CSV table of C-alpha atoms in Angstrom, one decimal:
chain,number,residue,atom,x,y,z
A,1,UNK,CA,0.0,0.0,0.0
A,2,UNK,CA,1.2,3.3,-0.8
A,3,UNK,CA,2.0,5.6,1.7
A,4,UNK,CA,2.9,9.0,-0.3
A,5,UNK,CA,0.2,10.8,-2.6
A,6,UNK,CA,1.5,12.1,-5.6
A,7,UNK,CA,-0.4,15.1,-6.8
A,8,UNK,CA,0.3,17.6,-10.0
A,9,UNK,CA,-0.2,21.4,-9.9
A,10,UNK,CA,-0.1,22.9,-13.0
A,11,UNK,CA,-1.4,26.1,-14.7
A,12,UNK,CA,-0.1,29.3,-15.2
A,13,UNK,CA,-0.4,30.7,-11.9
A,14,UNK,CA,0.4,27.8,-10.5
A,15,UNK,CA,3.6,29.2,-8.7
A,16,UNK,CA,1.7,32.3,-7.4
A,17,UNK,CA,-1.2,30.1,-5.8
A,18,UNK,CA,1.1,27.9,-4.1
A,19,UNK,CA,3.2,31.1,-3.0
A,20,UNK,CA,0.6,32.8,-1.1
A,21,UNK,CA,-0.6,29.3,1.0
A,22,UNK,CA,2.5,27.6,2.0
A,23,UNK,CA,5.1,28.2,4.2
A,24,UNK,CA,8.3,28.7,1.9
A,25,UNK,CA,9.3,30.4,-1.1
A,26,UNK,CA,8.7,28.8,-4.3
A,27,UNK,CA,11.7,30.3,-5.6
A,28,UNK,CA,13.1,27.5,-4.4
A,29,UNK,CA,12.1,25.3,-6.6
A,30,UNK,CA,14.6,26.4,-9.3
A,31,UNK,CA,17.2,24.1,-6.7
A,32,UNK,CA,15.1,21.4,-6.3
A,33,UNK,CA,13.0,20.2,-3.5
A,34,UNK,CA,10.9,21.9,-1.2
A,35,UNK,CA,9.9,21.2,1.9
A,36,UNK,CA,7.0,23.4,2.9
A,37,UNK,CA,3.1,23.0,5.4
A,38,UNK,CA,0.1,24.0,5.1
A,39,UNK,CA,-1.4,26.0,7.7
A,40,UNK,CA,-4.6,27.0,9.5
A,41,UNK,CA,-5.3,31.0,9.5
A,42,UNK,CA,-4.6,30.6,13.4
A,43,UNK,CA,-1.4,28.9,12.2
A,44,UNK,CA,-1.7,25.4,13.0
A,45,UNK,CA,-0.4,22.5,11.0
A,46,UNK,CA,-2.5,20.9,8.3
A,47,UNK,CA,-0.2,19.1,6.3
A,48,UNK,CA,3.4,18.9,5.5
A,49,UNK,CA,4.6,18.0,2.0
A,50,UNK,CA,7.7,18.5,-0.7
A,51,UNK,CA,7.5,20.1,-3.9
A,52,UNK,CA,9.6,19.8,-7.0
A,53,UNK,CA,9.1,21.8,-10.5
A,54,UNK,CA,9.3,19.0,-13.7
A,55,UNK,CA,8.5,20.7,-16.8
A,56,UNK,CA,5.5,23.2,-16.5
A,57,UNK,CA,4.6,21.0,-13.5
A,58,UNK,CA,4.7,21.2,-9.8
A,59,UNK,CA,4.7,17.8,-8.0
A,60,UNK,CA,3.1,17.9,-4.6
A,61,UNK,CA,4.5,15.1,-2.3
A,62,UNK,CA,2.6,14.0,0.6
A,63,UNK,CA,1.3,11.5,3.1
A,64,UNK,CA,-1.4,8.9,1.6
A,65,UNK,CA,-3.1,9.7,5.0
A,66,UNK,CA,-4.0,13.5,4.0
A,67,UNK,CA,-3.8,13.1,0.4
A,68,UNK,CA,-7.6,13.7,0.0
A,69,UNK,CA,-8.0,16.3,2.4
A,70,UNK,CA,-5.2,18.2,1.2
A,71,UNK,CA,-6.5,17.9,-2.7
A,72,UNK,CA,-9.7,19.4,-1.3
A,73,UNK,CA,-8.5,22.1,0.5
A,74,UNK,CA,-6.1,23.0,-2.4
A,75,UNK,CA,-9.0,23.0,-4.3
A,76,UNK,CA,-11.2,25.2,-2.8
A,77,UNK,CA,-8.1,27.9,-2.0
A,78,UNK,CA,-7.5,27.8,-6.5
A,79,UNK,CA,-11.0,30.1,-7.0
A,80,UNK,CA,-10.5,31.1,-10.4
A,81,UNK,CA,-7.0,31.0,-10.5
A,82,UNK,CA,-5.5,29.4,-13.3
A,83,UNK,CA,-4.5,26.4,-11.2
A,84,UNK,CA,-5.3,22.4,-12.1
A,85,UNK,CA,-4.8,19.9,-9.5
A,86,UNK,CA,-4.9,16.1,-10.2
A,87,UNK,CA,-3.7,12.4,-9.4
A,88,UNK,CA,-0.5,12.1,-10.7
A,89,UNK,CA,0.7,8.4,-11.8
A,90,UNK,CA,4.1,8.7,-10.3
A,91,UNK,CA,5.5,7.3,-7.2
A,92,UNK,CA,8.3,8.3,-4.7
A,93,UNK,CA,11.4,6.3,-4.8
A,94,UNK,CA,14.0,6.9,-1.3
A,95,UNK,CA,17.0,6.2,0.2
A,96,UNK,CA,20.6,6.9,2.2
A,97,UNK,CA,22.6,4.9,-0.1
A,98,UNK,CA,23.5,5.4,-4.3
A,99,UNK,CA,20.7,7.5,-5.0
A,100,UNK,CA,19.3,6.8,-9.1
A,101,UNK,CA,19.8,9.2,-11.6
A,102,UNK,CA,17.5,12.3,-11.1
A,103,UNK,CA,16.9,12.0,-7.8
A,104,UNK,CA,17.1,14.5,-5.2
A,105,UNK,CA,18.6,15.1,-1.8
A,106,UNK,CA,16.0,15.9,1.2
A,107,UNK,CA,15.9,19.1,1.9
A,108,UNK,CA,15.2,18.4,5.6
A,109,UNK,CA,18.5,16.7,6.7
A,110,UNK,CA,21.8,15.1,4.5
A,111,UNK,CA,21.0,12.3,6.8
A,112,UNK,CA,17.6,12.0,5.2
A,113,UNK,CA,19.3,10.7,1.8
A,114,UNK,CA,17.3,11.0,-1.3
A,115,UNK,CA,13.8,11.2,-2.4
A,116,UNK,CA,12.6,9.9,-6.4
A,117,UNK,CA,9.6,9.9,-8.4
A,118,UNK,CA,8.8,7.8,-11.2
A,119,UNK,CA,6.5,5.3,-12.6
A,120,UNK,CA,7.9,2.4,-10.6
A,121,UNK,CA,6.6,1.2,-7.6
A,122,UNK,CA,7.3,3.3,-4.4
A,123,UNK,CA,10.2,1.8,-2.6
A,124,UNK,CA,12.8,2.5,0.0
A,125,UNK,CA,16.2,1.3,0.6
A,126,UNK,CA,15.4,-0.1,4.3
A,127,UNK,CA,17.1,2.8,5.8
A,128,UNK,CA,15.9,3.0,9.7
A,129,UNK,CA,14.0,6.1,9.1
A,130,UNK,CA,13.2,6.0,12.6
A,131,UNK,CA,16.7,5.9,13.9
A,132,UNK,CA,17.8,9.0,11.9
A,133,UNK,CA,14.3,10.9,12.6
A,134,UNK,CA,14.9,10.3,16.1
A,135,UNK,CA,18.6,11.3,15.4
A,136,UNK,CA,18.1,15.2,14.0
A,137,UNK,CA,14.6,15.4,16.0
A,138,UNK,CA,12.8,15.3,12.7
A,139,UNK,CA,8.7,15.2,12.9
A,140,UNK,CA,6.8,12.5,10.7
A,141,UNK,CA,3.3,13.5,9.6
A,142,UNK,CA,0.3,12.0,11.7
A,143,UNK,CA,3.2,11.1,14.4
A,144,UNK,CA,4.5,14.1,15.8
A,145,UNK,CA,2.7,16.6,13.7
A,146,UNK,CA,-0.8,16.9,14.2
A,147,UNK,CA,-3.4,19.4,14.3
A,148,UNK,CA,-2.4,20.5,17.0
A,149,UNK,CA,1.0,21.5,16.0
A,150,UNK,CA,2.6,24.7,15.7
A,151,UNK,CA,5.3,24.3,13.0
A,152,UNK,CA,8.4,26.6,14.9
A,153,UNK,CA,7.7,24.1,17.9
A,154,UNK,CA,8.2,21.1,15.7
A,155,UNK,CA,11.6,22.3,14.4
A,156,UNK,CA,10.2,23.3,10.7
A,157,UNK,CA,13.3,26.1,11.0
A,158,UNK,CA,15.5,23.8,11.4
A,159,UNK,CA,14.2,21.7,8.6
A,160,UNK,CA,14.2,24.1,6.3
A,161,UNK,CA,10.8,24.3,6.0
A,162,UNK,CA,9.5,28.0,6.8
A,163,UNK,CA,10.7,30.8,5.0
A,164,UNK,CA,10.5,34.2,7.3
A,165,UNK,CA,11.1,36.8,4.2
A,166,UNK,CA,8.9,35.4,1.7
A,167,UNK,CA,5.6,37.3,2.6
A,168,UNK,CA,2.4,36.6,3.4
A,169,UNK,CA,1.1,33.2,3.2
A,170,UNK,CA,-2.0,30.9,5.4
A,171,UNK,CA,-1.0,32.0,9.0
A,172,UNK,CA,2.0,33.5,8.1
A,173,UNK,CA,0.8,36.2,11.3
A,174,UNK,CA,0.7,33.7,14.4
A,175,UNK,CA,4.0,32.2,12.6
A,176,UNK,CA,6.2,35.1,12.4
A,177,UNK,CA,4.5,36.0,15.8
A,178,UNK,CA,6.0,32.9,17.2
A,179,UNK,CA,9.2,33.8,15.3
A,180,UNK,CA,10.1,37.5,16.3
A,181,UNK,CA,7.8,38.4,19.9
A,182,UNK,CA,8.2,35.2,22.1
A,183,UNK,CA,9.9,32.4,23.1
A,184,UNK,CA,9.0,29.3,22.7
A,185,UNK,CA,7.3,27.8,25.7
A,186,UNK,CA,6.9,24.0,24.5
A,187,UNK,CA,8.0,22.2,21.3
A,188,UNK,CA,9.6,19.1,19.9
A,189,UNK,CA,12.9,17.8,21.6
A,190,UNK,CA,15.2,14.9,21.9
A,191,UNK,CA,14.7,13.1,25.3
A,192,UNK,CA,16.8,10.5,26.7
A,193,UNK,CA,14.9,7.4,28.3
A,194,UNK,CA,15.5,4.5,31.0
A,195,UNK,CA,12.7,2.0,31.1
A,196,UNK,CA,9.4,0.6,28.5
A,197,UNK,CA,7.0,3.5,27.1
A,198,UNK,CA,4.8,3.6,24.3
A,199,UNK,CA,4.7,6.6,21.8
A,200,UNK,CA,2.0,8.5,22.7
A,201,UNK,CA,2.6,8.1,26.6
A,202,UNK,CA,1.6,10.7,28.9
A,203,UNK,CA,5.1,13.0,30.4
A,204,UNK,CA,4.7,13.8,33.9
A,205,UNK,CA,6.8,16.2,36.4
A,206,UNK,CA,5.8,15.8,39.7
A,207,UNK,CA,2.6,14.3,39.2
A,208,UNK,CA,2.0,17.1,36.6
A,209,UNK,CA,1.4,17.0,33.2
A,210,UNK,CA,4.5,18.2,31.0
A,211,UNK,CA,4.3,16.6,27.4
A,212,UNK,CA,3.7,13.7,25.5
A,213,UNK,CA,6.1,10.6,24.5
A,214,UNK,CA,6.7,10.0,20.6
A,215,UNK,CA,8.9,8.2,18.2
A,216,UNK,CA,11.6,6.5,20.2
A,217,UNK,CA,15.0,4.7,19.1
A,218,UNK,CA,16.8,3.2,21.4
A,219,UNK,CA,17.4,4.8,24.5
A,220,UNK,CA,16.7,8.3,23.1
A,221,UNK,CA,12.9,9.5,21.7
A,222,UNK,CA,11.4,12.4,20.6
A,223,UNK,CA,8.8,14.4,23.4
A,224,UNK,CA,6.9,17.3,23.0
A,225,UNK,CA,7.6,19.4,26.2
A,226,UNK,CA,6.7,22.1,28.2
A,227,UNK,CA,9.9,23.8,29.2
A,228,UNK,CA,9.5,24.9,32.2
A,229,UNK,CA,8.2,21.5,33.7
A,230,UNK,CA,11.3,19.9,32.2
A,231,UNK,CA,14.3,21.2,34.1
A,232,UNK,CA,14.6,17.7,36.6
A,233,UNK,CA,13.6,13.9,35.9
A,234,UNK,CA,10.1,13.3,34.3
A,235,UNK,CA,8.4,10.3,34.0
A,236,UNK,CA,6.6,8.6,30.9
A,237,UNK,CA,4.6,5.2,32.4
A,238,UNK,CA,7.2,3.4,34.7
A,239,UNK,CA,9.8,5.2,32.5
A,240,UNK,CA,12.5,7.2,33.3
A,241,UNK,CA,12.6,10.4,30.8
A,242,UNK,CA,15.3,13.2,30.9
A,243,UNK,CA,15.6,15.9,28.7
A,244,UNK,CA,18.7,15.3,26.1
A,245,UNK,CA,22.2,16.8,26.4
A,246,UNK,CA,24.2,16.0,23.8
Protein backbone atom coordinates (compact mmCIF):
# COMPACT_ATOMS: atom_id res chain seq x y z
CA UNK A 1 0.00 0.00 0.00
CA UNK A 2 1.23 3.27 -0.82
CA UNK A 3 2.03 5.59 1.66
CA UNK A 4 2.92 9.00 -0.31
CA UNK A 5 0.21 10.81 -2.58
CA UNK A 6 1.54 12.13 -5.65
CA UNK A 7 -0.40 15.07 -6.76
CA UNK A 8 0.29 17.62 -10.00
CA UNK A 9 -0.19 21.44 -9.94
CA UNK A 10 -0.08 22.87 -13.04
CA UNK A 11 -1.42 26.07 -14.74
CA UNK A 12 -0.14 29.28 -15.22
CA UNK A 13 -0.36 30.68 -11.93
CA UNK A 14 0.44 27.84 -10.47
CA UNK A 15 3.64 29.15 -8.66
CA UNK A 16 1.67 32.29 -7.39
CA UNK A 17 -1.19 30.07 -5.78
CA UNK A 18 1.14 27.93 -4.07
CA UNK A 19 3.23 31.13 -2.95
CA UNK A 20 0.64 32.78 -1.06
CA UNK A 21 -0.60 29.32 1.04
CA UNK A 22 2.53 27.65 1.99
CA UNK A 23 5.14 28.23 4.18
CA UNK A 24 8.34 28.67 1.85
CA UNK A 25 9.29 30.38 -1.10
CA UNK A 26 8.71 28.75 -4.32
CA UNK A 27 11.68 30.35 -5.57
CA UNK A 28 13.13 27.50 -4.41
CA UNK A 29 12.12 25.26 -6.62
CA UNK A 30 14.63 26.44 -9.32
CA UNK A 31 17.23 24.08 -6.69
CA UNK A 32 15.13 21.36 -6.30
CA UNK A 33 13.00 20.20 -3.51
CA UNK A 34 10.90 21.93 -1.17
CA UNK A 35 9.92 21.19 1.90
CA UNK A 36 7.00 23.44 2.88
CA UNK A 37 3.09 22.97 5.43
CA UNK A 38 0.11 24.05 5.07
CA UNK A 39 -1.42 25.98 7.72
CA UNK A 40 -4.62 27.05 9.48
CA UNK A 41 -5.30 31.04 9.50
CA UNK A 42 -4.61 30.61 13.40
CA UNK A 43 -1.43 28.91 12.22
CA UNK A 44 -1.72 25.44 12.96
CA UNK A 45 -0.36 22.46 11.03
CA UNK A 46 -2.54 20.93 8.29
CA UNK A 47 -0.17 19.12 6.31
CA UNK A 48 3.38 18.88 5.50
CA UNK A 49 4.62 18.04 2.02
CA UNK A 50 7.66 18.49 -0.73
CA UNK A 51 7.50 20.09 -3.89
CA UNK A 52 9.58 19.77 -7.04
CA UNK A 53 9.13 21.82 -10.54
CA UNK A 54 9.27 19.00 -13.74
CA UNK A 55 8.47 20.70 -16.75
CA UNK A 56 5.50 23.19 -16.54
CA UNK A 57 4.60 21.00 -13.46
CA UNK A 58 4.68 21.25 -9.79
CA UNK A 59 4.66 17.79 -8.00
CA UNK A 60 3.07 17.93 -4.58
CA UNK A 61 4.54 15.08 -2.28
CA UNK A 62 2.57 13.99 0.56
CA UNK A 63 1.27 11.46 3.08
CA UNK A 64 -1.36 8.94 1.60
CA UNK A 65 -3.06 9.72 4.98
CA UNK A 66 -4.00 13.54 3.96
CA UNK A 67 -3.80 13.10 0.38
CA UNK A 68 -7.63 13.72 -0.03
CA UNK A 69 -8.01 16.26 2.40
CA UNK A 70 -5.19 18.21 1.16
CA UNK A 71 -6.51 17.91 -2.72
CA UNK A 72 -9.73 19.36 -1.35
CA UNK A 73 -8.51 22.07 0.54
CA UNK A 74 -6.09 23.05 -2.44
CA UNK A 75 -8.96 22.97 -4.35
CA UNK A 76 -11.17 25.21 -2.77
CA UNK A 77 -8.10 27.92 -2.01
CA UNK A 78 -7.48 27.80 -6.48
CA UNK A 79 -10.97 30.09 -7.02
CA UNK A 80 -10.46 31.14 -10.41
CA UNK A 81 -6.97 31.00 -10.53
CA UNK A 82 -5.53 29.39 -13.35
CA UNK A 83 -4.55 26.35 -11.22
CA UNK A 84 -5.32 22.37 -12.05
CA UNK A 85 -4.84 19.90 -9.49
CA UNK A 86 -4.87 16.10 -10.21
CA UNK A 87 -3.70 12.44 -9.41
CA UNK A 88 -0.50 12.09 -10.71
CA UNK A 89 0.72 8.41 -11.78
CA UNK A 90 4.05 8.75 -10.25
CA UNK A 91 5.54 7.34 -7.16
CA UNK A 92 8.32 8.26 -4.74
CA UNK A 93 11.39 6.26 -4.80
CA UNK A 94 14.01 6.90 -1.35
CA UNK A 95 17.03 6.15 0.18
CA UNK A 96 20.60 6.89 2.22
CA UNK A 97 22.60 4.93 -0.09
CA UNK A 98 23.54 5.37 -4.28
CA UNK A 99 20.70 7.45 -5.00
CA UNK A 100 19.34 6.82 -9.05
CA UNK A 101 19.82 9.17 -11.62
CA UNK A 102 17.51 12.26 -11.13
CA UNK A 103 16.90 12.05 -7.75
CA UNK A 104 17.11 14.54 -5.19
CA UNK A 105 18.60 15.14 -1.84
CA UNK A 106 16.00 15.85 1.15
CA UNK A 107 15.90 19.12 1.88
CA UNK A 108 15.24 18.41 5.63
CA UNK A 109 18.45 16.74 6.70
CA UNK A 110 21.78 15.08 4.49
CA UNK A 111 21.00 12.35 6.82
CA UNK A 112 17.57 12.01 5.21
CA UNK A 113 19.30 10.67 1.76
CA UNK A 114 17.29 11.03 -1.29
CA UNK A 115 13.78 11.25 -2.45
CA UNK A 116 12.62 9.91 -6.38
CA UNK A 117 9.57 9.95 -8.44
CA UNK A 118 8.76 7.75 -11.22
CA UNK A 119 6.50 5.30 -12.61
CA UNK A 120 7.92 2.41 -10.60
CA UNK A 121 6.58 1.16 -7.64
CA UNK A 122 7.34 3.31 -4.39
CA UNK A 123 10.18 1.82 -2.63
CA UNK A 124 12.79 2.47 -0.03
CA UNK A 125 16.15 1.26 0.59
CA UNK A 126 15.43 -0.14 4.31
CA UNK A 127 17.14 2.78 5.77
CA UNK A 128 15.90 2.97 9.74
CA UNK A 129 14.01 6.11 9.07
CA UNK A 130 13.23 6.03 12.56
CA UNK A 131 16.68 5.92 13.93
CA UNK A 132 17.82 9.01 11.91
CA UNK A 133 14.32 10.87 12.64
CA UNK A 134 14.93 10.31 16.13
CA UNK A 135 18.60 11.28 15.42
CA UNK A 136 18.11 15.17 14.01
CA UNK A 137 14.56 15.41 16.05
CA UNK A 138 12.81 15.27 12.67
CA UNK A 139 8.70 15.25 12.89
CA UNK A 140 6.76 12.51 10.70
CA UNK A 141 3.30 13.51 9.62
CA UNK A 142 0.33 12.03 11.75
CA UNK A 143 3.17 11.07 14.36
CA UNK A 144 4.49 14.10 15.84
CA UNK A 145 2.73 16.57 13.66
CA UNK A 146 -0.77 16.91 14.25
CA UNK A 147 -3.41 19.44 14.30
CA UNK A 148 -2.45 20.54 17.00
CA UNK A 149 0.98 21.46 16.05
CA UNK A 150 2.56 24.66 15.74
CA UNK A 151 5.33 24.28 12.98
CA UNK A 152 8.35 26.64 14.90
CA UNK A 153 7.69 24.10 17.89
CA UNK A 154 8.22 21.08 15.66
CA UNK A 155 11.58 22.29 14.42
CA UNK A 156 10.20 23.30 10.75
CA UNK A 157 13.26 26.08 10.96
CA UNK A 158 15.53 23.77 11.36
CA UNK A 159 14.19 21.71 8.59
CA UNK A 160 14.24 24.14 6.33
CA UNK A 161 10.83 24.25 6.00
CA UNK A 162 9.48 27.98 6.77
CA UNK A 163 10.65 30.82 4.95
CA UNK A 164 10.51 34.21 7.29
CA UNK A 165 11.12 36.80 4.25
CA UNK A 166 8.87 35.38 1.73
CA UNK A 167 5.59 37.28 2.57
CA UNK A 168 2.44 36.61 3.43
CA UNK A 169 1.11 33.23 3.22
CA UNK A 170 -1.96 30.88 5.43
CA UNK A 171 -0.96 32.04 8.97
CA UNK A 172 1.96 33.49 8.11
CA UNK A 173 0.85 36.17 11.27
CA UNK A 174 0.74 33.68 14.38
CA UNK A 175 4.01 32.21 12.57
CA UNK A 176 6.19 35.12 12.42
CA UNK A 177 4.52 35.96 15.82
CA UNK A 178 6.02 32.92 17.21
CA UNK A 179 9.22 33.78 15.31
CA UNK A 180 10.13 37.45 16.35
CA UNK A 181 7.78 38.39 19.92
CA UNK A 182 8.17 35.24 22.14
CA UNK A 183 9.95 32.36 23.13
CA UNK A 184 8.98 29.25 22.69
CA UNK A 185 7.32 27.79 25.74
CA UNK A 186 6.92 24.02 24.45
CA UNK A 187 7.98 22.23 21.35
CA UNK A 188 9.64 19.15 19.92
CA UNK A 189 12.94 17.83 21.62
CA UNK A 190 15.19 14.86 21.92
CA UNK A 191 14.71 13.05 25.34
CA UNK A 192 16.84 10.50 26.69
CA UNK A 193 14.87 7.37 28.29
CA UNK A 194 15.48 4.54 30.97
CA UNK A 195 12.73 1.99 31.08
CA UNK A 196 9.37 0.63 28.47
CA UNK A 197 7.02 3.51 27.14
CA UNK A 198 4.78 3.60 24.31
CA UNK A 199 4.70 6.60 21.78
CA UNK A 200 2.05 8.46 22.70
CA UNK A 201 2.57 8.13 26.56
CA UNK A 202 1.57 10.74 28.87
CA UNK A 203 5.15 13.01 30.38
CA UNK A 204 4.65 13.81 33.93
CA UNK A 205 6.81 16.20 36.37
CA UNK A 206 5.81 15.82 39.68
CA UNK A 207 2.61 14.32 39.17
CA UNK A 208 1.99 17.13 36.61
CA UNK A 209 1.40 17.05 33.20
CA UNK A 210 4.48 18.18 30.96
CA UNK A 211 4.31 16.57 27.44
CA UNK A 212 3.73 13.66 25.53
CA UNK A 213 6.14 10.63 24.50
CA UNK A 214 6.74 10.03 20.57
CA UNK A 215 8.86 8.16 18.22
CA UNK A 216 11.60 6.50 20.24
CA UNK A 217 14.97 4.66 19.15
CA UNK A 218 16.80 3.16 21.43
CA UNK A 219 17.35 4.77 24.52
CA UNK A 220 16.71 8.33 23.07
CA UNK A 221 12.94 9.46 21.70
CA UNK A 222 11.45 12.38 20.56
CA UNK A 223 8.83 14.39 23.36
CA UNK A 224 6.86 17.29 22.97
CA UNK A 225 7.57 19.35 26.20
CA UNK A 226 6.66 22.08 28.15
CA UNK A 227 9.92 23.75 29.15
CA UNK A 228 9.46 24.87 32.22
CA UNK A 229 8.16 21.48 33.72
CA UNK A 230 11.33 19.93 32.15
CA UNK A 231 14.26 21.17 34.07
CA UNK A 232 14.65 17.74 36.59
CA UNK A 233 13.60 13.90 35.94
CA UNK A 234 10.13 13.32 34.27
CA UNK A 235 8.45 10.25 34.03
CA UNK A 236 6.60 8.64 30.89
CA UNK A 237 4.61 5.18 32.38
CA UNK A 238 7.21 3.43 34.69
CA UNK A 239 9.79 5.18 32.54
CA UNK A 240 12.52 7.25 33.31
CA UNK A 241 12.61 10.44 30.79
CA UNK A 242 15.30 13.20 30.95
CA UNK A 243 15.64 15.91 28.72
CA UNK A 244 18.66 15.31 26.06
CA UNK A 245 22.18 16.84 26.43
CA UNK A 246 24.17 15.96 23.79
Amino acid sequence: MSTRRILMITGSDATDFLQGLVTNDMKGLEHGLVYAALLTPQGKYIADFFLVRQGDTILLDVAEILGDMLFKRLSMYKLRADVQIAESALNLQRGTGPAPEGALPDPRHADLGWRHYSEVEESDDGSDWDAIRVAHCIPETGVELTPDSYILESGFEALNGVDFKKGCYVGQEVTARMKHKTALRKGLCLVDIDGEAEPGTAITADGKPAGTLFTRSGNRAMAYLRFDRAKNDLSAGAARVRMDQA
